[in-house]
Every structure is written in structure tokens, then in C-alpha cells.
Coordinates of C-alpha atoms in Angstrom, one line a residue:
Chain A
M1 CA 104.9 100.4 31.0
S2 CA 102.9 97.7 32.7
E3 CA 99.4 97.8 34.1
I4 CA 98.5 95.4 36.9
L5 CA 94.9 95.0 37.9
I6 CA 93.6 93.4 41.1
I7 CA 90.1 91.9 40.7
S8 CA 88.0 89.2 42.3
G9 CA 84.7 88.4 40.7
K10 CA 83.1 88.2 44.2
G11 CA 83.2 91.3 46.3
G12 CA 84.7 91.5 49.7
T13 CA 87.5 89.0 49.2
G14 CA 90.2 91.6 50.1
K15 CA 91.1 93.3 46.7
T16 CA 91.3 96.8 48.2
S17 CA 93.3 95.9 51.3
L18 CA 95.8 94.0 49.2
T19 CA 96.0 96.7 46.5
A20 CA 96.8 99.3 49.2
A21 CA 99.5 97.0 50.6
F22 CA 101.0 96.4 47.1
S23 CA 101.0 100.2 46.6
H24 CA 103.0 100.5 49.8
L25 CA 105.5 97.8 48.6
A26 CA 105.8 98.8 45.0
R27 CA 108.4 101.1 43.5
K28 CA 107.1 104.5 42.4
H29 CA 103.9 104.1 40.4
V30 CA 100.5 105.5 39.6
L31 CA 97.8 104.0 41.7
C32 CA 94.3 103.8 40.4
D33 CA 90.9 102.9 42.0
L34 CA 88.8 101.6 39.2
D35 CA 85.9 100.6 41.5
V36 CA 84.2 103.9 40.7
D37 CA 80.9 102.7 42.0
A38 CA 81.9 101.9 45.5
P39 CA 85.5 103.0 45.8
D40 CA 87.3 102.3 49.1
L41 CA 91.0 102.6 48.4
H42 CA 91.0 106.3 49.5
L43 CA 90.1 105.2 53.0
L44 CA 93.5 103.7 53.3
L45 CA 95.5 106.1 51.1
H46 CA 94.1 109.4 52.3
P47 CA 94.6 111.3 49.0
E48 CA 95.5 115.0 49.2
N49 CA 96.0 118.0 46.9
T50 CA 93.2 116.7 44.8
V51 CA 92.4 118.1 41.4
V52 CA 88.7 117.5 40.7
T53 CA 87.2 117.0 37.2
E54 CA 83.5 116.6 36.6
F55 CA 82.4 113.6 34.7
Y56 CA 79.6 114.0 32.1
S57 CA 78.5 111.0 30.1
G58 CA 75.4 110.2 28.1
H59 CA 72.2 112.2 28.2
E60 CA 68.8 112.0 29.9
A61 CA 65.3 112.6 28.6
I62 CA 63.3 115.3 30.3
I63 CA 59.8 116.3 29.4
D64 CA 59.1 120.0 28.6
I65 CA 55.7 120.4 30.1
E66 CA 55.1 123.6 28.2
K67 CA 55.2 121.8 24.9
C68 CA 53.9 118.3 25.8
D69 CA 50.4 117.5 24.6
N70 CA 50.4 114.1 26.3
C71 CA 50.0 112.0 23.1
G72 CA 51.7 109.0 24.7
V73 CA 54.1 108.3 21.8
C74 CA 57.1 108.6 24.1
S75 CA 55.9 105.8 26.5
D76 CA 55.0 103.6 23.5
V77 CA 58.5 103.8 22.0
C78 CA 60.5 103.5 25.2
E79 CA 61.9 99.9 25.5
F80 CA 63.0 100.5 29.1
D81 CA 59.5 101.1 30.6
A82 CA 61.0 104.4 31.8
I83 CA 58.0 106.6 30.8
T84 CA 54.7 106.3 32.5
H85 CA 51.8 107.8 30.6
T86 CA 49.1 109.2 32.8
N87 CA 46.1 111.3 31.9
V88 CA 47.9 114.4 33.1
L89 CA 51.4 114.3 31.8
P90 CA 54.0 111.5 31.1
T91 CA 56.7 111.1 33.7
I92 CA 60.2 109.8 33.0
S93 CA 61.9 107.7 35.7
P94 CA 65.5 109.0 35.7
L95 CA 66.6 105.6 37.2
K96 CA 65.1 103.7 34.3
C97 CA 66.0 106.1 31.4
E98 CA 68.9 104.7 29.4
G99 CA 69.5 107.9 27.5
C100 CA 68.7 106.2 24.1
K101 CA 67.1 109.3 22.6
V102 CA 64.3 107.3 21.0
C103 CA 61.5 109.3 22.7
V104 CA 63.2 112.6 21.8
E105 CA 63.4 111.5 18.2
F106 CA 59.8 110.4 17.9
C107 CA 58.0 113.1 20.0
P108 CA 55.8 114.9 17.5
S109 CA 55.7 118.1 19.7
D110 CA 59.5 118.3 20.2
A111 CA 58.7 118.3 23.9
I112 CA 61.5 116.2 25.2
N113 CA 64.8 117.8 26.1
F114 CA 68.0 115.8 26.1
P115 CA 70.7 117.4 28.3
E116 CA 74.0 115.8 29.1
K117 CA 74.1 113.8 32.3
H118 CA 76.4 114.6 35.2
C119 CA 77.4 111.2 36.4
G120 CA 80.2 111.8 38.8
Q121 CA 83.7 113.2 39.4
W122 CA 87.2 112.0 39.0
Y123 CA 90.3 113.0 41.0
K124 CA 94.0 113.2 40.6
S125 CA 95.7 113.2 44.0
D126 CA 98.9 112.7 46.0
T127 CA 99.3 110.0 48.5
R128 CA 102.2 108.9 50.7
F129 CA 102.9 106.2 48.1
G130 CA 102.8 108.5 45.1
P131 CA 100.1 109.8 42.7
M132 CA 96.6 108.3 42.7
L133 CA 93.7 108.6 40.3
H134 CA 90.2 107.8 41.6
A135 CA 86.6 108.7 41.0
Q136 CA 83.2 108.6 42.4
L137 CA 80.1 107.9 40.4
I138 CA 77.0 109.7 41.7
P139 CA 75.1 106.9 43.6
G140 CA 72.5 105.5 41.3
E141 CA 74.2 106.7 38.1
E142 CA 75.3 104.7 35.1
N143 CA 78.2 104.8 32.6
S144 CA 80.7 103.4 35.1
G145 CA 82.4 101.6 32.2
R146 CA 83.2 104.9 30.5
L147 CA 84.4 106.4 33.8
V148 CA 86.7 103.4 34.3
A149 CA 88.1 103.8 30.7
L150 CA 88.6 107.5 31.3
L151 CA 90.5 106.9 34.6
R152 CA 92.8 104.3 32.9
Q153 CA 93.5 106.5 30.0
N154 CA 94.5 109.4 32.3
A155 CA 96.5 107.1 34.6
K156 CA 98.6 105.8 31.7
A157 CA 99.1 109.3 30.3
F158 CA 100.1 110.6 33.7
A159 CA 102.5 107.7 34.3
K160 CA 104.2 108.4 30.9
E161 CA 104.5 112.1 31.7
Q162 CA 106.1 111.3 35.1
A163 CA 108.3 108.6 33.5
L164 CA 106.7 106.0 35.8
D165 CA 106.5 102.5 34.4
L166 CA 103.8 100.9 36.5
V167 CA 100.0 101.5 36.9
L168 CA 98.5 99.5 39.7
S169 CA 94.7 99.4 39.8
D170 CA 92.1 98.2 42.2
G171 CA 89.2 96.8 40.1
P172 CA 85.4 96.5 40.5
P173 CA 83.7 93.3 41.5
G174 CA 81.6 91.2 39.0
I175 CA 82.3 90.4 35.4
G176 CA 80.2 93.0 33.6
C177 CA 80.7 96.4 32.0
P178 CA 83.1 98.1 34.5
V179 CA 85.2 95.0 34.9
I180 CA 85.6 94.5 31.1
S181 CA 86.5 98.2 30.8
A182 CA 89.1 97.8 33.5
L183 CA 90.5 94.6 32.1
T184 CA 90.9 94.9 28.3
G185 CA 94.5 95.3 27.3
T186 CA 95.9 95.2 30.9
D187 CA 99.2 93.3 31.3
L188 CA 98.3 91.2 34.3
A189 CA 95.1 90.4 36.3
V190 CA 95.6 89.3 39.9
I191 CA 92.4 87.6 41.1
V192 CA 91.9 87.6 44.8
T193 CA 89.5 84.8 45.9
E194 CA 88.6 83.2 49.2
A195 CA 88.3 79.6 50.3
T196 CA 84.5 79.5 50.0
P197 CA 82.1 78.1 47.3
S198 CA 81.2 81.6 46.2
G199 CA 84.8 82.7 46.1
F200 CA 85.7 79.7 43.9
H201 CA 82.6 80.0 41.7
D202 CA 83.2 83.7 41.0
M203 CA 86.9 83.3 40.6
A204 CA 86.3 80.7 37.9
R205 CA 84.0 83.1 36.0
V206 CA 86.3 86.0 36.2
T207 CA 89.2 83.8 35.1
D208 CA 87.2 82.8 32.1
L209 CA 86.6 86.4 31.4
C210 CA 90.4 87.1 31.5
H211 CA 91.0 84.2 29.2
F212 CA 88.3 85.5 26.8
F213 CA 90.2 88.8 26.6
K214 CA 93.6 87.0 26.6
I215 CA 94.8 88.6 29.8
P216 CA 97.5 86.7 31.9
V217 CA 96.2 85.7 35.3
G218 CA 97.5 85.0 38.7
I219 CA 95.5 83.9 41.8
I220 CA 95.7 84.8 45.5
I221 CA 93.6 82.7 47.9
N222 CA 92.6 84.8 50.9
K223 CA 91.2 83.3 54.1
C224 CA 92.8 80.1 52.9
D225 CA 92.5 78.5 56.4
I226 CA 88.7 78.9 56.6
N227 CA 88.2 75.8 54.6
Q228 CA 91.2 73.7 53.6
D229 CA 89.2 71.5 51.2
Q230 CA 88.2 74.6 49.2
T231 CA 91.8 75.8 49.2
N232 CA 92.9 72.5 47.8
E233 CA 90.2 72.7 45.2
I234 CA 91.4 76.1 44.1
N235 CA 95.0 74.7 44.0
Q236 CA 93.9 71.9 41.7
Y237 CA 92.0 74.4 39.5
C238 CA 95.1 76.5 39.1
R239 CA 97.2 73.4 38.2
K240 CA 94.7 72.1 35.8
N241 CA 94.3 75.5 34.0
D242 CA 98.0 76.3 34.2
I243 CA 97.4 79.4 36.3
E244 CA 100.1 80.8 38.7
L245 CA 99.0 80.5 42.3
I246 CA 100.6 83.6 43.8
A247 CA 99.8 83.2 47.5
E248 CA 97.7 81.6 50.1
L249 CA 96.8 84.1 52.9
P250 CA 95.2 83.1 56.1
H251 CA 92.3 84.9 57.7
D252 CA 93.7 87.5 60.0
V253 CA 91.8 90.2 61.9
A254 CA 94.9 92.4 61.7
V255 CA 93.7 93.3 58.2
T256 CA 90.5 94.8 59.6
N257 CA 92.4 96.4 62.5
A258 CA 94.7 98.1 60.0
M259 CA 91.7 99.3 58.0
V260 CA 90.1 100.9 61.1
K261 CA 93.4 102.8 61.6
G262 CA 93.4 103.8 57.9
M263 CA 96.7 102.0 57.3
T264 CA 97.8 99.2 54.9
I265 CA 98.4 95.8 56.6
T266 CA 102.1 96.1 55.7
E267 CA 102.4 99.4 57.5
F268 CA 100.4 98.1 60.4
Q269 CA 102.4 95.0 61.2
E270 CA 105.9 94.0 60.4
N271 CA 105.7 90.2 60.0
G272 CA 103.3 87.3 59.8
F273 CA 100.6 88.1 57.3
S274 CA 102.6 91.0 56.0
D275 CA 105.5 88.7 55.1
L276 CA 103.2 86.7 52.9
V277 CA 101.9 89.8 51.2
K278 CA 105.5 91.0 50.5
K279 CA 106.3 87.6 48.9
A280 CA 103.1 87.8 46.9
W281 CA 104.1 91.2 45.6
Q282 CA 107.6 90.0 44.6
K283 CA 105.9 87.2 42.6
I284 CA 103.5 89.7 40.9
E285 CA 106.3 92.0 39.9
K286 CA 108.2 89.1 38.4
M287 CA 105.0 87.9 36.5
A288 CA 104.4 91.4 35.1
G289 CA 108.0 91.5 34.1
T290 CA 108.6 94.8 35.9
S291 CA 111.0 93.7 38.7
Chain B
M1 CA 55.9 91.3 49.8
K2 CA 59.1 91.8 47.8
I3 CA 62.3 92.1 49.8
V4 CA 65.6 92.9 48.3
V5 CA 68.9 92.2 50.0
A6 CA 71.5 94.7 48.8
S7 CA 74.7 96.4 49.9
G8 CA 77.2 98.9 48.6
K9 CA 80.2 96.9 49.4
G10 CA 80.6 93.4 48.0
G11 CA 81.2 90.5 50.3
T12 CA 79.3 91.8 53.3
G13 CA 77.0 88.8 53.4
K14 CA 74.1 89.5 51.0
T15 CA 73.9 85.9 49.9
T16 CA 74.3 84.6 53.5
V17 CA 71.4 86.8 54.6
S18 CA 69.2 85.9 51.6
A19 CA 69.7 82.1 52.0
S20 CA 69.1 82.2 55.7
L21 CA 66.0 84.4 55.4
V22 CA 64.6 82.1 52.8
S23 CA 65.4 79.1 55.1
V24 CA 63.5 80.5 58.1
W25 CA 60.7 82.3 56.1
K26 CA 57.4 80.9 57.4
T27 CA 55.1 81.7 54.4
P28 CA 55.6 80.5 50.8
V29 CA 58.5 82.2 49.2
I30 CA 60.4 82.6 45.9
A31 CA 64.2 83.1 46.1
V32 CA 65.6 85.2 43.2
D33 CA 69.2 85.8 42.4
L34 CA 69.6 89.0 40.5
D35 CA 73.4 89.2 40.9
V36 CA 73.6 87.9 37.4
E37 CA 77.3 88.7 37.0
E38 CA 78.3 86.5 40.0
P39 CA 75.2 84.6 41.1
N40 CA 75.9 82.6 44.3
L41 CA 72.5 81.9 45.9
H42 CA 72.2 78.5 44.2
L43 CA 75.4 77.4 45.8
F44 CA 73.6 77.6 49.2
L45 CA 70.0 76.8 48.4
K46 CA 71.1 74.0 46.0
P47 CA 67.9 74.2 44.0
E48 CA 66.9 71.6 41.4
I49 CA 66.9 73.5 38.2
T50 CA 63.9 72.5 36.0
D51 CA 64.1 75.0 33.2
I52 CA 66.8 77.1 31.5
K53 CA 66.1 79.6 28.7
P54 CA 68.6 81.9 27.0
A55 CA 67.8 85.6 27.4
S56 CA 68.6 88.0 24.6
L57 CA 68.5 91.5 23.4
E58 CA 67.2 92.7 20.0
I59 CA 70.0 94.1 18.0
P60 CA 70.1 95.5 14.4
I61 CA 71.0 93.4 11.3
I62 CA 71.4 95.6 8.2
D63 CA 70.1 94.6 4.9
E64 CA 72.6 96.4 2.8
S65 CA 70.6 95.9 -0.4
L66 CA 67.9 98.2 1.1
C67 CA 70.2 100.7 2.9
N68 CA 70.7 104.1 1.2
Y69 CA 73.3 105.3 3.8
C70 CA 71.1 108.1 5.0
R71 CA 72.8 107.9 8.4
A72 CA 69.5 108.2 10.4
C73 CA 70.3 105.2 12.4
T74 CA 73.9 106.1 13.3
E75 CA 72.8 109.6 14.2
L76 CA 70.2 108.4 16.6
C77 CA 72.2 105.6 18.2
Q78 CA 73.6 106.9 21.5
F79 CA 75.8 103.8 22.0
K80 CA 78.0 103.8 18.9
A81 CA 76.5 100.5 17.8
I82 CA 76.1 101.5 14.1
S83 CA 78.6 103.3 11.9
V84 CA 78.1 104.4 8.3
F85 CA 81.1 104.9 6.1
E86 CA 79.5 105.0 2.7
P87 CA 79.4 102.5 1.0
V88 CA 79.8 100.5 4.1
I89 CA 77.5 100.3 7.2
M90 CA 78.8 98.4 10.2
T91 CA 77.1 97.3 13.4
F92 CA 78.8 96.7 16.7
P93 CA 76.3 94.4 18.4
E94 CA 78.2 94.3 21.7
M95 CA 77.6 98.0 22.1
C96 CA 73.8 97.8 21.5
H97 CA 71.5 98.6 24.4
G98 CA 68.4 97.3 22.6
C99 CA 66.5 100.6 22.5
G100 CA 65.0 99.7 19.1
G101 CA 65.5 103.2 17.8
C102 CA 67.3 102.1 14.6
F103 CA 64.4 99.8 13.6
R104 CA 62.0 102.7 14.0
V105 CA 64.0 105.4 12.4
C106 CA 65.2 103.6 9.3
P107 CA 63.1 105.1 6.3
K108 CA 63.9 102.1 4.1
G109 CA 63.1 99.2 6.4
A110 CA 66.6 98.1 6.0
I111 CA 67.2 97.0 9.6
Q112 CA 66.0 93.7 10.7
K113 CA 65.8 92.4 14.3
G114 CA 68.6 90.0 15.3
T115 CA 69.5 88.8 18.7
R116 CA 72.5 88.9 21.1
V117 CA 72.4 86.3 23.8
L118 CA 73.0 87.9 27.2
G119 CA 72.9 84.8 29.3
D120 CA 70.5 82.4 30.8
V121 CA 67.4 82.6 33.0
K122 CA 67.0 79.5 35.2
W123 CA 64.0 78.3 37.1
G124 CA 63.8 75.6 39.8
H125 CA 62.9 74.9 43.4
A126 CA 64.6 74.0 46.6
G127 CA 62.0 71.9 48.5
E128 CA 59.0 74.2 48.9
V129 CA 61.0 77.3 47.9
G130 CA 60.6 78.6 44.3
F131 CA 63.9 79.6 42.7
L132 CA 64.8 81.9 39.8
M133 CA 68.1 83.3 38.7
G134 CA 69.9 85.0 35.9
Q135 CA 73.4 84.1 34.8
L136 CA 75.3 86.5 32.5
K137 CA 77.3 85.0 29.7
V138 CA 81.1 85.4 30.3
G139 CA 82.3 88.3 28.1
E140 CA 78.9 90.0 28.0
A141 CA 79.1 93.5 29.5
M142 CA 75.5 94.4 30.1
S143 CA 73.8 93.0 33.1
P144 CA 70.8 95.3 33.4
P145 CA 68.9 93.9 30.4
L146 CA 69.3 90.4 31.7
M147 CA 68.2 91.5 35.1
R148 CA 65.1 93.1 33.5
E149 CA 64.4 89.8 31.8
V150 CA 64.6 87.9 35.1
K151 CA 62.2 90.4 36.7
K152 CA 59.8 90.0 33.8
Q153 CA 59.9 86.2 34.2
L154 CA 59.4 86.6 37.9
D155 CA 56.2 88.6 37.2
K156 CA 55.0 85.8 34.9
M157 CA 55.4 83.1 37.5
P158 CA 51.9 82.0 38.4
E159 CA 52.6 81.9 42.1
C160 CA 54.3 85.4 42.0
G161 CA 51.3 87.3 43.4
S162 CA 50.6 84.9 46.3
K163 CA 54.2 84.3 47.5
D164 CA 56.7 86.5 49.2
I165 CA 59.9 87.2 47.2
I166 CA 63.4 87.5 48.5
I167 CA 65.9 89.0 46.0
D168 CA 69.7 88.7 46.3
A169 CA 71.0 91.9 44.6
P170 CA 74.4 92.6 43.0
P171 CA 76.9 94.8 45.0
G172 CA 77.5 98.4 44.3
V173 CA 75.2 101.4 43.8
S174 CA 75.2 101.9 40.0
C175 CA 72.8 100.7 37.4
P176 CA 72.8 97.0 38.1
A177 CA 72.1 97.5 41.9
V178 CA 69.5 100.2 41.2
N179 CA 67.8 97.8 38.8
A180 CA 67.6 95.1 41.4
V181 CA 66.3 97.4 44.1
M182 CA 63.6 99.1 42.0
N183 CA 59.9 98.3 42.6
T184 CA 60.4 96.4 45.9
D185 CA 58.7 96.8 49.2
I186 CA 61.7 96.5 51.6
I187 CA 65.4 97.1 51.1
L188 CA 67.8 95.3 53.4
L189 CA 71.3 96.8 53.4
V190 CA 73.9 94.4 54.6
T191 CA 77.0 96.0 55.9
E192 CA 79.9 95.3 58.2
P193 CA 81.2 97.6 61.0
T194 CA 84.4 98.7 59.2
P195 CA 85.4 101.9 57.4
F196 CA 84.8 100.2 54.0
G197 CA 81.4 98.9 55.1
L198 CA 80.4 102.4 56.4
Y199 CA 81.5 104.3 53.3
D200 CA 79.7 101.9 51.0
L201 CA 76.6 101.8 53.2
K202 CA 76.4 105.6 52.9
L203 CA 76.6 105.3 49.1
A204 CA 73.9 102.7 49.1
R205 CA 71.5 104.8 51.3
D206 CA 72.1 107.8 49.0
A207 CA 71.4 105.8 45.9
F208 CA 68.3 104.1 47.2
V209 CA 66.7 106.7 49.5
Q210 CA 65.1 108.5 46.5
M211 CA 62.9 105.4 45.9
G212 CA 61.1 106.0 49.1
T213 CA 61.1 102.3 49.9
P214 CA 61.5 101.4 53.6
M215 CA 65.2 100.4 54.4
G216 CA 66.8 98.5 57.2
V217 CA 70.3 97.6 58.0
I218 CA 71.8 94.2 58.9
I219 CA 75.2 94.3 60.5
N220 CA 77.3 91.3 59.7
R221 CA 80.6 90.4 61.5
A222 CA 79.4 92.5 64.4
G223 CA 82.3 92.8 66.9
V224 CA 85.1 93.5 64.4
G225 CA 86.1 97.0 63.4
D226 CA 84.6 100.0 65.1
R227 CA 81.2 101.6 66.1
K228 CA 80.9 104.2 63.4
V229 CA 78.3 102.2 61.4
Y230 CA 76.1 102.2 64.5
E231 CA 76.5 106.0 64.9
Y232 CA 75.6 106.5 61.2
C233 CA 72.5 104.4 61.4
R234 CA 71.3 106.3 64.5
E235 CA 72.0 109.7 62.9
T236 CA 70.2 108.8 59.7
E237 CA 67.4 106.9 61.4
L238 CA 68.2 103.7 59.5
P239 CA 66.8 100.9 61.7
I240 CA 69.3 98.1 62.5
L241 CA 67.2 95.0 62.0
A242 CA 69.8 92.4 62.9
E243 CA 73.4 91.8 64.0
I244 CA 75.2 88.7 63.0
P245 CA 78.2 88.2 65.3
F246 CA 81.7 87.8 64.0
D247 CA 82.4 84.1 64.6
R248 CA 84.9 81.9 62.9
A249 CA 82.4 79.0 63.1
I250 CA 80.0 81.0 61.0
A251 CA 82.6 81.7 58.4
E252 CA 83.5 78.0 58.3
T253 CA 79.8 77.0 57.9
Y254 CA 79.5 79.4 55.0
S255 CA 82.7 78.1 53.4
R256 CA 81.2 74.6 53.3
G257 CA 78.3 76.0 51.3
R258 CA 75.8 75.6 54.2
I259 CA 73.1 78.0 55.3
I260 CA 74.2 79.6 58.6
A261 CA 70.6 79.8 60.0
E262 CA 70.5 76.0 59.7
S263 CA 73.8 75.4 61.5
N264 CA 73.0 76.8 64.9
L265 CA 69.9 77.7 66.9
E266 CA 71.2 81.1 68.0
I267 CA 71.7 82.2 64.4
K268 CA 68.4 80.7 63.4
Q269 CA 66.7 82.9 66.2
I270 CA 68.5 86.0 64.8
F271 CA 66.9 85.3 61.4
L272 CA 63.4 84.5 62.8
T273 CA 63.5 87.8 64.7
L274 CA 64.7 89.5 61.5
S275 CA 61.8 88.1 59.5
E276 CA 59.3 89.4 62.0
K277 CA 60.9 92.8 62.0
I278 CA 60.8 92.8 58.2
K279 CA 57.0 92.1 58.2
K280 CA 56.6 94.9 60.8
L281 CA 58.7 97.3 58.7
S282 CA 56.7 96.6 55.6
L283 CA 53.6 97.9 57.5
C284 CA 55.3 101.2 58.4
E285 CA 55.4 102.4 54.8
K286 CA 57.4 105.5 54.4
E287 CA 57.3 106.7 58.0
P288 CA 60.3 105.9 60.2
C289 CA 59.1 103.5 62.9
N290 CA 60.5 101.5 65.8
V291 CA 61.1 98.0 64.9

């Protein structure tokens, strides 16, 4: 089985639009949206027959006002400045609480409860291109890395069960916790960048991250015609670092128009931009050794 | 006044808006890049960096000669950063959140404080504009502790109290984004009039609304997509503070690493009006008001 992950470093370079198009072009596979924080793939895939599973992860500290004698120990031991000690009662900011349990442990009155935290949901659905696993973190919640890991684990198990040999995933932006969780052990990372200084800068950082975890990389330059000098620079970077340049895609409003219609670009139009996307996918399949 | 430029979806133009606002801001200002995973603001403001300091987290180092394998540390640790398999105790520093619980709970004083470098904090200035950024080390998963360190350093800057602050936040709506938005006076949500832009704008509003900070929307690439973002803003009484038209020339300006408000008088006027509206919004406190 192979796992292909689409990432970008910088957000908004076109990861999701391209992942959706690749899902349209790929042979039968399991599709996965690993951007659990701000997932958008479902807006093009319209998942149905969804099985919902609640996601609990970590704990949160909650003061039991009956037992609290307002001694202030909890706010002293909290390294995250999550507890404000007032002359009435301490208050815990749920947004700042990391769920470390230190206040619970050291409270002399046993006045802090530590329930499990409901952080979101994950879904197993059907789409017109096959099965899809996706999730939604509750806005403002944490533990996105664990939710990403859980989705991947389930996607791989489901692919195995269905005798499918490809898991195609749309990744989160950035280089931190959820990206690392999406990336480790994957077979190929396709980095979608754009011909801008931010696109180039962020692509270089996420490429370094892939190299750090020894993940093979290919690069797609989106909006390549916005700045030819930047495109040339990215080309040079790929040659210098021995990275496969999968495709150069021009800026095309058809991608946005397809999105408004809830379609992939390859469904929306037959040729032009779509031809380049099809060629890119053929290259990706070859690189992942799954064609 | 502390203004944070955020968005659910990546690539909507947070950095573009931050850099342009900084460039037209009439009173003294500090620009802060809190997108520590993929910082880009420096690519546009081109500050002279005058100081760089590594930021780190306190992690446990075990003195095995003192450890009696009582397991108090491993039982408290919520992040699986310490494991005891008597007669071996192992730490996994990359899992540590720096809560300090193990140092406190160890009855033998067998845990010393070590450090894990998270990345760098950088200070500088671009002309009159103060500049501060964090840059996460590639391979490091945790951005929130580095962001907290950048914010701490911001509070320590002598001019912090007297100058306005414009913060470029990371994308998304989970812990890093929430960390950036916390304790600010105005939240600007940058979006685009597309299905992805709308969905992620809703997530961002849901995540941030509980803070009670005044919020306003900036619509980038106005003219593409559809009108649903406008309808949503009307229904939820989110004021639209500015619209930046979709224009290939703007995209090209950005792709050359230039600040769009400095490229053309019309765009400059959009940002001047925006900065006035922000000042007005900050006076409205938590009541919805016409701006």
C-alpha cells in the first residue's frame, strides 16, 4: 500500500483543489483530509452516508468551587498562566490550559477535576470517488496531531480491509505538530507551492522537514506565471537539491469557478489546466511506484 | 492597541494585510510575526535583524543515581515524555510540553532541568517600524510555547506600551491560532469570497468569538467566487472593514515581495481607510457598531 500526502508549508497554494482533482483521477483509493483544523476537501467531495465518531483527547482542569479554599497553589504551579488567582476564586482559562494535570496533583484540597476533553469528531464517508475519512476539530481545541494520527491509522486499516492499495491525503499547512503527524512514515510528499517569495520560503522549510523525516518529495509550482523569476528560482532549487519538479501550473480562475460549483477542476473543464493536472498525477503515481 | 491579523484558511492574505497596514499606520508601530511555523512578514517588511536568541523549553534530565523508580513522574506526565521500566527510566524530550510537573513531583530530586531548543526569536526594525518574529526549528512540533516566548519578549520591549502592535497570526483555528489571537484588542479576519474562504471564516469566528474581542472581516480577492461570504457577514453582524479587489497586478506585486499598499494609490487608500476603521472599532468595545 502507498500513502501520498499533499502539503505546502504555506496555506492557500492550492493543496485541496489539487488533492480533490487527484482523487478524481486516481484509481480506487481511500481519500483522507488531514487538515482537521480547517478542512475544506468535503466542500468539493460532498461526503455522504457518514459514520460519525466522537474524538476525545487529553483532559482539562476544572475547579470544584465546593472544595476550593482559594489557597493559590494551582496558579503558582501552572506554567501556562492558565489560572488567575483572584480574591474570590481561581479561574482557569480553557484556552490556555494544556491539560498537564500539575494543578490537579498539587491542589491540597483535591478541588480540581480533570475530565476527558471532547476535541472533535471524525467521519467515515462515501464520495463519488470512493471512501473518504475526514474530521473536524472543535474550533479553538487542541490535540490536532493526535486526531491526524488517528485518521491515518483508520484510513490505512480501512484501505487494507477493502483491498485498496492507495491512501491519498490532503495535509495541513505549516511545519508543526499536525504536519509532522501527517508526514512521518508516508511514502511520498507532494509539496504544492506558488511563485511568490512566501511560497518559496515556506516550501524550502517544509522540504527540509521532509528530508528530516527521510520522506521522498516532489514539487508542484502553482500560479507559476505570476512571477517567472520566482518560478525559475524554484526550478533551480529543485535541480540543486535533486527534487523532482512534478508540474508548473498557471494561475487559472477556472479553479475558483470549479470550487464555487463544488466540483474538481478536472470535472469542471476538459482541457487546458486539467491536462496539466492529469500529467502531474501520472508523474506522482509513477514516483509513488503505484502505477 | 494590539491588532491581530488572522484567518481560518491559509493563503487568504494575512501577511499582505499585515505588511500593508504596517506601511500606512500613522502612529508608531511594532510588527510581530507569530506564524512561527512559516513566518513570511520579514520577506515583505525586509527588517534589519539586530538580535537573535534561541528560545527553549525546560525538559527533564534524570539523574539515575538518585532515581528510585517510584513512577511518580511518569504517572503525572500527560504527554508520555517519561517512561519507567525498572531499572531503566527514559525521557522523550520531543514529547515534553514543559509543564514542570516532573520536577515538582519527584520525591528524590532526581530530575534536573534541561532545555530543548524550539527555535529563534528575532528582533529588528524596518525604518521606524519595530519588528519581532519567532521562527520554529525545522523538525520541532510545538509552536505554541515558542509563540508564548515571542509574546513574552514583546511585553518586555520598552516601547511596547507606547506603540501600537500589529500581529501576523498563523492560519487555522486550533491552539497556535488561538494563542496568537488571545489578549488582543482587535481581531481582523482575512478571507476570500469562495466556499473554502467562507467555511474557514465560520470556523475562525466560532473559535474566536468566545474571547469577546471586537472582530472585523477583510475580504481579499473581491470579485472572484460568489457572494456567500457577504451574506454570512451580514447575518452574523461581522463588519466588513475592507475589500481588496482581485487584480492580477496585485498578485504580481506580492510575488515580487513588495507591499501592495506601496504599489498603487488606490490600494494605499483602502488601507488608510481600514486603519481608521480599526481605530473606530477599537472604541466600540464589545458592542456591535457601524464602522
